[in-house]
Short mmCIF file of C-alpha atoms in Angstrom, two decimals:
data_model
loop_
_atom_site.label_atom_id
_atom_site.label_comp_id
_atom_site.label_asym_id
_atom_site.label_seq_id
_atom_site.Cartn_x
_atom_site.Cartn_y
_atom_site.Cartn_z
CA MET A 261 -98.05 -42.19 -9.35
CA PRO A 262 -94.79 -44.20 -9.28
CA VAL A 263 -92.14 -42.90 -6.87
CA GLU A 264 -88.70 -42.22 -8.37
CA SER A 265 -85.76 -43.73 -6.51
CA GLY A 266 -82.87 -41.57 -5.23
CA SER A 267 -80.33 -43.13 -7.57
CA SER A 268 -82.41 -42.45 -10.66
CA ALA A 269 -82.97 -38.84 -9.56
CA ALA A 270 -79.22 -38.33 -9.07
CA ALA A 271 -78.57 -39.84 -12.51
CA ARG A 272 -81.10 -37.48 -14.08
CA GLN A 273 -79.49 -34.45 -12.39
CA ALA A 274 -75.99 -35.51 -13.57
CA LYS A 275 -77.35 -35.93 -17.11
CA GLN A 276 -78.87 -32.44 -17.01
CA LYS A 277 -75.58 -30.96 -15.76
CA ARG A 278 -73.64 -32.62 -18.57
CA LYS A 279 -76.15 -31.31 -21.07
CA SER A 280 -76.00 -27.74 -19.72
CA HIS A 281 -72.18 -27.93 -19.62
CA SER A 282 -72.05 -29.07 -23.22
CA LEU A 283 -74.36 -26.23 -24.17
CA SER A 284 -72.09 -23.70 -22.43
CA ILE A 285 -69.07 -25.16 -24.22
CA ARG A 286 -70.90 -24.82 -27.51
CA ARG A 287 -71.74 -21.21 -26.70
CA THR A 288 -68.11 -20.48 -25.75
CA ASN A 289 -66.81 -22.16 -28.85
CA SER A 290 -69.30 -20.34 -30.99
CA THR A 291 -68.35 -17.05 -29.32
CA GLU A 292 -64.64 -17.72 -29.93
CA GLN A 293 -65.41 -18.73 -33.50
CA ASP A 294 -67.38 -15.54 -34.01
CA ARG A 295 -64.53 -13.52 -32.50
CA SER A 296 -61.91 -15.28 -34.62
CA GLY A 297 -64.10 -14.79 -37.65
CA LEU A 298 -64.41 -11.11 -36.86
CA GLN A 299 -60.65 -10.85 -36.40
CA ARG A 300 -60.14 -12.67 -39.68
CA ASP A 301 -62.47 -10.23 -41.44
CA MET A 302 -60.58 -7.31 -39.90
CA LEU A 303 -57.27 -8.75 -41.04
CA GLU A 304 -58.55 -9.31 -44.57
CA GLY A 305 -59.72 -5.71 -44.67
CA GLN A 306 -56.29 -4.34 -43.75
CA ASP A 307 -53.52 -3.78 -46.25
CA SER A 308 -50.46 -5.84 -45.25
CA LYS A 309 -47.85 -8.00 -46.96
CA LEU A 310 -47.81 -10.55 -44.14
CA PRO A 311 -49.61 -13.86 -44.67
CA LEU A 312 -53.04 -14.12 -43.09
CA SER A 313 -52.01 -17.05 -40.85
CA LEU A 314 -49.02 -15.14 -39.52
CA ARG A 315 -51.12 -12.04 -38.87
CA SER A 316 -53.72 -14.15 -37.07
CA ASN A 317 -51.03 -15.66 -34.84
CA LEU A 318 -49.69 -12.19 -34.06
CA LEU A 319 -53.17 -11.00 -33.16
CA ASP A 320 -53.62 -13.96 -30.82
CA LEU A 321 -50.30 -13.22 -29.14
CA PHE A 322 -51.15 -9.57 -28.66
CA SER A 323 -54.49 -10.59 -27.16
CA GLN A 324 -52.68 -12.81 -24.66
CA ILE A 325 -50.32 -9.96 -23.78
CA GLU A 326 -53.28 -7.66 -23.26
CA ARG A 327 -54.89 -10.19 -20.89
CA GLU A 328 -51.64 -10.51 -18.93
CA PHE A 329 -51.40 -6.74 -18.52
CA GLU A 330 -55.03 -6.64 -17.49
CA ASN A 331 -54.38 -9.24 -14.78
CA LEU A 332 -51.36 -7.29 -13.54
CA TYR A 333 -53.39 -4.11 -13.45
CA ILE A 334 -56.11 -5.79 -11.38
CA GLU A 335 -53.50 -7.20 -8.96
CA ASN A 336 -51.99 -3.73 -8.64
CA LEU A 337 -55.37 -2.26 -7.74
CA GLU A 338 -55.94 -4.97 -5.12
CA LEU A 339 -52.52 -4.33 -3.58
CA ARG A 340 -53.26 -0.63 -3.38
CA ARG A 341 -56.54 -1.36 -1.57
CA GLU A 342 -54.71 -3.59 0.90
CA ILE A 343 -52.12 -0.88 1.56
CA GLU A 344 -54.85 1.69 2.16
CA THR A 345 -56.60 -0.71 4.54
CA LEU A 346 -53.38 -1.27 6.50
CA ASN A 347 -52.74 2.45 6.68
CA ASP A 348 -56.26 3.05 8.00
CA ARG A 349 -55.79 0.31 10.58
CA LEU A 350 -52.49 1.79 11.76
CA ALA A 351 -54.07 5.22 12.00
CA ALA A 352 -56.97 3.80 14.07
CA GLU A 353 -54.53 2.06 16.42
CA GLY A 354 -52.70 5.34 16.91
CA GLN A 355 -55.95 6.97 17.96
CA THR A 356 -56.67 4.22 20.53
CA PHE A 357 -53.23 4.78 22.04
CA GLU A 358 -54.13 8.39 22.70
CA GLY A 359 -57.41 7.41 24.44
CA ALA A 360 -55.83 4.89 26.86
CA ASP A 361 -55.00 5.52 30.49
CA LEU A 362 -51.82 7.36 31.50
CA ALA A 363 -49.74 4.37 32.58
CA LYS A 364 -50.44 2.30 29.51
CA GLY A 365 -50.60 5.37 27.32
CA ALA A 366 -47.04 6.36 28.16
CA LEU A 367 -45.72 2.93 27.24
CA LYS A 368 -47.74 2.79 24.05
CA THR A 369 -46.73 6.31 23.07
CA LYS A 370 -43.08 5.38 23.59
CA ALA A 371 -43.49 2.21 21.55
CA SER A 372 -45.34 4.12 18.83
CA HIS A 373 -42.60 6.76 18.78
CA SER A 374 -39.82 4.16 18.43
CA THR A 375 -41.81 2.35 15.74
CA SER A 376 -42.30 5.56 13.81
CA GLN A 377 -38.57 6.30 14.10
CA LEU A 378 -37.72 2.84 12.79
CA SER A 379 -40.23 3.24 9.97
CA GLN A 380 -38.79 6.63 9.05
CA LYS A 381 -35.25 5.22 9.13
CA LEU A 382 -36.24 2.36 6.84
CA LYS A 383 -37.94 4.77 4.45
CA THR A 384 -34.88 7.03 4.40
CA THR A 385 -32.53 4.10 3.79
CA TYR A 386 -34.79 2.72 1.05
CA LYS A 387 -35.05 6.08 -0.66
CA ALA A 388 -31.28 6.64 -0.46
CA SER A 389 -30.42 3.21 -1.86
CA THR A 390 -33.10 3.50 -4.52
CA SER A 391 -31.88 6.93 -5.58
CA LYS A 392 -28.35 5.60 -5.96
CA ILE A 393 -29.54 2.68 -8.07
CA VAL A 394 -31.88 4.78 -10.19
CA SER A 395 -29.22 7.44 -10.68
CA SER A 396 -27.14 4.89 -12.55
CA PHE A 397 -29.74 4.86 -15.32
CA LYS A 398 -30.55 8.57 -15.44
CA ALA A 399 -29.75 10.42 -18.63
CA THR A 400 -27.27 13.23 -18.21
CA THR A 401 -28.07 16.73 -19.36
CA SER A 402 -24.55 17.53 -20.53
CA ARG A 403 -22.78 15.61 -23.25
CA ALA A 404 -19.58 13.65 -22.65
CA VAL A 405 -17.25 13.35 -25.64
CA CYS A 406 -15.75 9.87 -26.16
CA GLN A 407 -13.69 9.38 -29.32
CA LEU A 408 -11.78 6.38 -30.61
CA VAL A 409 -8.23 7.54 -31.36
CA LYS A 410 -6.03 4.50 -32.02
CA GLU A 411 -6.28 0.73 -32.44
CA TYR A 412 -3.40 -1.53 -31.41
CA VAL A 413 -3.52 -4.73 -33.46
CA GLY A 414 -0.87 -7.45 -33.44
CA HIS A 415 -1.83 -10.22 -31.01
CA ARG A 416 -2.98 -13.54 -32.42
CA ASP A 417 -5.44 -14.26 -29.60
CA GLY A 418 -7.59 -12.42 -27.08
CA ILE A 419 -5.95 -9.76 -24.89
CA TRP A 420 -6.43 -10.44 -21.19
CA ASP A 421 -4.89 -7.37 -19.62
CA LEU A 422 -3.25 -4.03 -20.35
CA SER A 423 -1.51 -1.29 -18.42
CA VAL A 424 0.26 2.02 -18.96
CA THR A 425 3.65 3.03 -17.58
CA ARG A 426 3.58 5.77 -14.95
CA THR A 427 6.69 7.70 -15.97
CA GLN A 428 8.24 8.90 -19.22
CA PRO A 429 8.38 7.62 -21.87
CA VAL A 430 4.75 6.53 -21.59
CA VAL A 431 4.12 3.21 -23.36
CA LEU A 432 1.20 0.77 -23.43
CA GLY A 433 1.64 -2.85 -22.36
CA THR A 434 -0.70 -5.70 -23.32
CA ALA A 435 -0.80 -9.39 -22.34
CA SER A 436 -2.52 -11.98 -24.48
CA ALA A 437 -3.66 -15.58 -24.57
CA ASP A 438 -1.14 -16.09 -27.40
CA HIS A 439 1.61 -16.41 -24.69
CA SER A 440 3.08 -12.99 -25.46
CA ALA A 441 3.25 -9.52 -23.96
CA MET A 442 3.75 -6.43 -26.12
CA LEU A 443 4.81 -2.84 -25.55
CA TRP A 444 3.26 -0.24 -27.87
CA SER A 445 3.89 3.34 -28.85
CA ILE A 446 0.73 5.19 -27.84
CA GLU A 447 1.09 7.84 -30.54
CA THR A 448 1.98 5.65 -33.55
CA GLY A 449 0.23 2.42 -32.56
CA LYS A 450 3.33 0.39 -33.49
CA CYS A 451 4.69 -2.49 -31.44
CA LEU A 452 7.99 -1.55 -29.76
CA LEU A 453 8.79 -4.88 -28.13
CA LYS A 454 7.37 -8.39 -27.93
CA TYR A 455 8.10 -10.62 -24.94
CA MET A 456 7.75 -14.42 -25.44
CA GLY A 457 9.19 -15.75 -22.18
CA HIS A 458 5.98 -17.36 -20.88
CA GLN A 459 4.60 -20.75 -21.80
CA GLY A 460 1.00 -19.83 -20.87
CA SER A 461 -1.30 -16.91 -21.49
CA GLY A 462 0.11 -13.87 -19.69
CA ARG A 463 -1.10 -10.76 -17.91
CA VAL A 464 1.02 -7.64 -17.72
CA ARG A 465 1.38 -4.87 -15.14
CA ASN A 466 3.81 -2.08 -15.96
CA LEU A 467 5.68 0.17 -13.58
CA PHE A 468 9.08 1.84 -13.75
CA TYR A 469 11.76 1.33 -11.20
CA PRO A 470 13.22 4.66 -10.05
CA PHE A 471 15.98 4.36 -12.67
CA ILE A 472 15.28 1.17 -14.63
CA SER A 473 12.41 0.32 -16.97
CA ALA A 474 10.89 -2.97 -15.82
CA SER A 475 7.65 -4.86 -16.26
CA SER A 476 6.07 -7.74 -14.34
CA THR A 477 4.00 -10.39 -16.10
CA ALA A 478 1.88 -13.20 -14.64
CA SER A 479 1.06 -16.28 -16.65
CA GLY A 480 -0.86 -19.52 -16.90
CA ASP A 481 2.45 -21.42 -16.65
CA GLN A 482 2.34 -20.82 -12.85
CA THR A 483 5.17 -18.24 -12.97
CA ALA A 484 5.62 -14.50 -12.76
CA HIS A 485 8.45 -12.73 -14.58
CA ILE A 486 10.12 -9.37 -14.11
CA TRP A 487 11.87 -8.27 -17.27
CA ARG A 488 13.82 -5.14 -18.07
CA TYR A 489 13.73 -3.27 -21.33
CA MET A 490 15.04 -0.12 -22.97
CA VAL A 491 12.66 2.08 -24.93
CA GLN A 492 14.03 4.88 -27.07
CA LEU A 493 11.11 6.27 -28.99
CA PRO A 494 10.48 6.11 -31.86
CA THR A 495 13.08 3.34 -32.46
CA PRO A 496 11.77 -0.11 -31.46
CA GLN A 497 13.96 -2.27 -29.19
CA PRO A 498 13.73 -5.95 -30.11
CA VAL A 499 15.17 -7.55 -26.94
CA ALA A 500 13.95 -7.82 -23.33
CA ASP A 501 15.97 -9.51 -20.59
CA ILE A 502 14.47 -11.60 -17.80
CA SER A 503 15.94 -10.44 -14.50
CA VAL A 504 13.72 -12.29 -11.96
CA MET A 505 11.43 -15.33 -12.16
CA PHE A 506 9.04 -16.34 -9.35
CA LEU A 507 8.16 -20.04 -9.07
CA TYR A 508 6.31 -20.39 -5.74
CA HIS A 509 2.73 -20.77 -6.94
CA GLN A 510 0.99 -24.11 -7.51
CA GLY A 511 -1.61 -22.80 -9.96
CA VAL A 512 -2.20 -20.26 -12.71
CA VAL A 513 -0.80 -16.84 -11.78
CA ILE A 514 -3.67 -14.55 -12.68
CA ALA A 515 -2.30 -11.09 -11.80
CA ALA A 516 0.76 -9.19 -10.55
CA ASP A 517 1.36 -5.66 -9.30
CA TRP A 518 4.13 -3.57 -7.72
CA LEU A 519 4.10 -2.18 -4.21
CA VAL A 520 4.91 1.49 -3.78
CA GLY A 521 8.68 2.00 -4.03
CA GLY A 522 9.24 -0.74 -6.61
CA LYS A 523 11.11 -3.11 -4.29
CA GLN A 524 8.36 -5.71 -3.85
CA VAL A 525 5.86 -7.44 -6.13
CA VAL A 526 2.60 -9.17 -5.23
CA THR A 527 1.10 -11.97 -7.32
CA ALA A 528 -2.34 -13.63 -7.23
CA SER A 529 -2.96 -17.23 -8.23
CA TRP A 530 -5.60 -19.88 -8.69
CA ASP A 531 -3.99 -21.74 -5.80
CA ARG A 532 -6.04 -19.40 -3.53
CA ALA A 533 -2.98 -17.49 -2.35
CA ALA A 534 -1.28 -14.18 -3.06
CA ASN A 535 2.50 -14.00 -2.65
CA LEU A 536 4.64 -11.01 -1.78
CA TYR A 537 8.19 -11.16 -3.20
CA ASP A 538 11.39 -9.21 -2.82
CA VAL A 539 12.44 -8.10 -6.29
CA GLU A 540 16.21 -8.02 -5.74
CA THR A 541 16.50 -11.46 -4.11
CA SER A 542 13.37 -13.08 -5.66
CA GLU A 543 12.62 -14.51 -2.21
CA LEU A 544 9.10 -15.06 -0.89
CA VAL A 545 8.37 -12.50 1.84
CA HIS A 546 4.74 -13.34 2.70
CA SER A 547 2.12 -15.79 1.51
CA LEU A 548 -1.33 -14.22 1.82
CA THR A 549 -3.85 -17.01 2.41
CA GLY A 550 -7.46 -17.04 3.55
CA HIS A 551 -9.59 -17.01 0.41
CA ASP A 552 -11.83 -20.05 -0.03
CA GLN A 553 -11.61 -20.15 -3.84
CA GLU A 554 -9.35 -19.07 -6.70
CA LEU A 555 -8.05 -15.50 -6.78
CA THR A 556 -9.03 -13.32 -9.71
CA HIS A 557 -7.05 -10.10 -9.19
CA CYS A 558 -4.65 -8.19 -6.97
CA CYS A 559 -3.96 -4.47 -6.75
CA THR A 560 -1.68 -2.20 -4.70
CA HIS A 561 -2.30 1.29 -3.36
CA PRO A 562 -0.46 4.02 -5.33
CA THR A 563 1.02 5.72 -2.23
CA GLN A 564 0.66 3.29 0.70
CA ARG A 565 1.72 -0.28 1.47
CA LEU A 566 -1.75 -1.73 1.00
CA VAL A 567 -2.81 -4.71 -1.11
CA VAL A 568 -6.31 -5.80 -2.10
CA THR A 569 -7.04 -9.29 -3.45
CA SER A 570 -10.30 -10.45 -5.02
CA SER A 571 -11.59 -13.98 -5.39
CA ARG A 572 -14.28 -16.26 -6.72
CA ASP A 573 -15.49 -16.72 -3.13
CA THR A 574 -17.51 -13.45 -3.57
CA THR A 575 -15.18 -11.49 -1.25
CA PHE A 576 -12.13 -9.27 -1.49
CA ARG A 577 -9.52 -8.76 1.22
CA LEU A 578 -7.47 -5.77 2.29
CA TRP A 579 -3.91 -6.53 3.45
CA ASP A 580 -2.08 -3.82 5.42
CA PHE A 581 1.75 -3.81 5.40
CA ARG A 582 2.28 -0.27 6.66
CA ASP A 583 3.38 -1.58 10.06
CA PRO A 584 6.21 -4.15 9.58
CA SER A 585 5.33 -5.95 12.83
CA ILE A 586 1.55 -6.21 12.24
CA HIS A 587 -0.10 -7.41 9.02
CA SER A 588 -3.83 -6.83 9.39
CA VAL A 589 -6.48 -8.35 7.15
CA ASN A 590 -10.00 -7.04 6.49
CA VAL A 591 -12.62 -9.02 4.57
CA PHE A 592 -15.21 -7.21 2.43
CA GLN A 593 -18.49 -9.08 1.88
CA GLY A 594 -20.98 -7.37 -0.37
CA HIS A 595 -21.18 -9.27 -3.65
CA THR A 596 -23.16 -12.39 -4.55
CA ASP A 597 -20.87 -13.72 -7.28
CA THR A 598 -17.20 -13.74 -8.27
CA VAL A 599 -15.36 -10.50 -7.51
CA THR A 600 -13.50 -9.96 -10.77
CA SER A 601 -11.39 -7.01 -9.57
CA ALA A 602 -10.95 -4.53 -6.75
CA VAL A 603 -8.84 -1.39 -7.17
CA PHE A 604 -7.73 1.52 -5.02
CA THR A 605 -8.38 5.16 -5.64
CA MET A 606 -5.89 7.86 -4.69
CA GLY A 607 -7.82 8.48 -1.46
CA ASP A 608 -9.39 6.09 1.04
CA ASN A 609 -11.73 4.24 -1.31
CA VAL A 610 -11.80 0.80 -2.90
CA VAL A 611 -13.92 0.05 -5.98
CA SER A 612 -14.95 -3.56 -6.59
CA GLY A 613 -16.55 -5.16 -9.64
CA SER A 614 -18.27 -8.51 -9.84
CA ASP A 615 -19.96 -11.08 -12.04
CA ASP A 616 -23.17 -10.23 -10.15
CA ARG A 617 -23.39 -7.19 -12.47
CA THR A 618 -22.66 -4.64 -9.76
CA VAL A 619 -19.84 -2.27 -8.90
CA LYS A 620 -19.51 -1.02 -5.34
CA VAL A 621 -17.52 1.88 -3.88
CA TRP A 622 -16.20 1.31 -0.34
CA ASP A 623 -14.72 3.59 2.30
CA LEU A 624 -11.67 2.08 4.00
CA LYS A 625 -12.68 3.78 7.25
CA ASN A 626 -16.16 2.22 7.25
CA MET A 627 -16.21 -1.21 5.64
CA ARG A 628 -19.63 -2.41 6.77
CA SER A 629 -21.52 -1.26 3.69
CA PRO A 630 -20.66 0.39 0.37
CA ILE A 631 -21.13 4.13 -0.02
CA ALA A 632 -22.37 3.70 -3.61
CA THR A 633 -23.70 0.82 -5.70
CA ILE A 634 -23.81 0.69 -9.50
CA ARG A 635 -26.11 -1.89 -11.07
CA THR A 636 -25.52 -2.88 -14.69
CA ASP A 637 -26.94 -5.33 -17.22
CA SER A 638 -23.81 -7.45 -17.69
CA ALA A 639 -20.93 -8.97 -15.76
CA VAL A 640 -18.14 -6.51 -14.95
CA ASN A 641 -14.50 -7.35 -15.69
CA ARG A 642 -11.28 -5.54 -14.66
CA ILE A 643 -12.22 -2.00 -13.77
CA SER A 644 -9.98 1.07 -13.46
CA VAL A 645 -10.34 4.45 -11.77
CA SER A 646 -9.00 7.74 -13.12
CA VAL A 647 -6.91 9.46 -10.47
CA ASN A 648 -7.39 12.98 -11.80
CA GLN A 649 -11.03 12.84 -12.93
CA LYS A 650 -12.26 10.22 -10.40
CA ILE A 651 -14.10 8.30 -13.11
CA ILE A 652 -14.67 4.53 -13.04
CA ALA A 653 -14.35 2.64 -16.34
CA LEU A 654 -16.44 -0.55 -16.47
CA PRO A 655 -15.59 -3.17 -19.15
CA HIS A 656 -18.42 -5.65 -19.69
CA ASP A 657 -18.98 -9.11 -21.09
CA ASN A 658 -21.54 -7.66 -23.52
CA ARG A 659 -18.83 -5.62 -25.37
CA GLN A 660 -19.81 -2.34 -23.73
CA VAL A 661 -17.64 0.06 -21.72
CA ARG A 662 -19.43 2.47 -19.38
CA LEU A 663 -18.15 5.40 -17.34
CA PHE A 664 -19.45 6.34 -13.88
CA ASP A 665 -18.44 8.82 -11.23
CA MET A 666 -17.61 7.84 -7.66
CA SER A 667 -21.17 8.48 -6.47
CA GLY A 668 -22.60 5.97 -8.96
CA VAL A 669 -23.96 8.35 -11.61
CA ARG A 670 -23.46 7.25 -15.20
CA LEU A 671 -21.46 9.72 -17.26
CA ALA A 672 -21.08 8.08 -20.66
CA ARG A 673 -20.88 4.90 -22.69
CA LEU A 674 -18.07 4.39 -25.17
CA PRO A 675 -19.33 4.26 -28.76
CA ARG A 676 -19.59 0.83 -30.35
CA SER A 677 -20.70 -0.13 -33.84
CA ASN A 678 -19.65 -2.40 -36.69
CA ARG A 679 -16.86 0.03 -37.61
CA GLN A 680 -15.50 1.03 -34.20
CA GLY A 681 -15.33 -0.32 -30.68
CA HIS A 682 -14.92 -3.85 -29.42
CA ARG A 683 -16.65 -6.72 -31.17
CA ARG A 684 -16.24 -9.26 -28.36
CA MET A 685 -16.00 -9.31 -24.56
CA VAL A 686 -14.05 -6.37 -23.09
CA CYS A 687 -11.61 -7.75 -20.51
CA CYS A 688 -9.81 -4.76 -19.01
CA SER A 689 -9.52 -0.96 -18.90
CA ALA A 690 -6.67 1.33 -17.89
CA TRP A 691 -6.40 5.12 -17.54
CA CYS A 692 -3.43 7.20 -18.68
CA GLU A 693 -3.30 10.46 -16.76
CA ASP A 694 -0.30 11.98 -18.56
CA ASN A 695 -1.41 11.63 -22.17
CA THR A 696 -3.70 14.23 -23.72
CA THR A 697 -4.37 12.26 -26.92
CA CYS A 698 -5.43 8.92 -25.38
CA ASN A 699 -6.41 8.91 -21.73
CA LEU A 700 -8.30 5.58 -21.59
CA PHE A 701 -7.34 2.18 -22.99
CA THR A 702 -9.44 -0.97 -23.30
CA CYS A 703 -8.74 -4.49 -24.54
CA GLY A 704 -10.81 -7.56 -25.27
CA PHE A 705 -11.14 -10.94 -26.90
CA ASP A 706 -11.34 -9.35 -30.35
CA ARG A 707 -7.47 -9.34 -30.26
CA GLN A 708 -7.12 -5.58 -30.14
CA ALA A 709 -6.51 -2.78 -27.69
CA ILE A 710 -8.15 0.60 -28.26
CA GLY A 711 -7.07 4.07 -27.18
CA TRP A 712 -9.84 6.57 -26.38
CA ASN A 713 -10.00 10.28 -25.75
CA ILE A 714 -12.47 10.95 -22.94
CA ASN A 715 -13.61 14.50 -22.30
CA ILE A 716 -16.04 14.80 -19.39
CA PRO A 717 -17.30 18.36 -18.79
CA ALA A 718 -16.69 19.67 -15.27
CA LEU A 719 -20.41 20.35 -14.73
CA LEU A 720 -21.20 16.76 -15.63
CA GLN A 721 -18.70 15.40 -13.07
CA GLU A 722 -20.20 17.54 -10.31
CA LYS A 723 -23.73 16.11 -10.74
#
């Protein structure tokens, strides 16, 4: 009998493998063909107006989705088995600690006790943070009433900012990318005054002097203006006089606000600095530097000489001017993207909003971590906090406006449809505590400001 060489035997085995592989491919293809044929027969037997090819593609996609879910389910089961194994191992180690000698047993018991304390602390922290996050999406049992009352239309471009005067007569101020600022009658919705002193898009913050009506505006022309006006409702006043102009910034002035007392104004700019001015002399009192990128907002405390500035460097800073000889600065780090605004409440809290889709509530006495975190599905723009109701209004890039309480629980969402609400990005919100008809105002890039009546039941605010 002739002896077969090793090379010829290897060639024969490779040929047999290729043959068996081709047979398996044929079987697989035939199986898939049978399955597709069965699916095609099922589709033909069903009554549908969709074309057969489209229905077949949909069936294939659903089959792929089903396989993906099946894989995830299997991975979940495996993870659960691993967790159970680890738990059993930890329990067995705990038993060996108890059976050791006294000297080693004392040390191991102490280590086990500290480890269990750390584990319990981590679990408690995780549960607390998770409950705060999940509470933002919980549905409320009571119903908040949010009604659109008035629309303020007259700007030719998007409205960047708005504010409400804090003393009588109460008027609404808006600042637009059309280089103008307007004052509106809240009740009638008519424009009372139009200010055209800026060469760039402006932002307005309104506050009365003790005896004189005045408004401060910040603009893209690198200036901030303080202008005085007379409002005698319902008669419109066509003229506003510029009393002070600030020219110390080297970039776009993005925001301005008044310190308590009305004698000083703070401005924030893209030149990474915030300036504190004396209103009567228009002199620069302090230049607040330290941010690494452009500033986005500045806000003052309603009753104390405190200023908070926010920036694109993902931080916001607290500036303390209560002691004339010492100006302390505190840096808050808690966001991962641009801090679009940070505002004070009447108490000892600061609320910050960011492009990272979160809003955080901070305690001025403990600045290491926020006391509440609100997670949303869109970037947050200039927020506002109701002094009386302690409600946070969140304007979003996705045209929504949501309301939360100070603990992070969602209270309501302002209605929006084709007939009412904002149709483009909502830039800013402002509360009006002294008006019973409209107590919340919003503005956006749809060129309009909207007045809302918000009625939150007391039981809903307590939850």
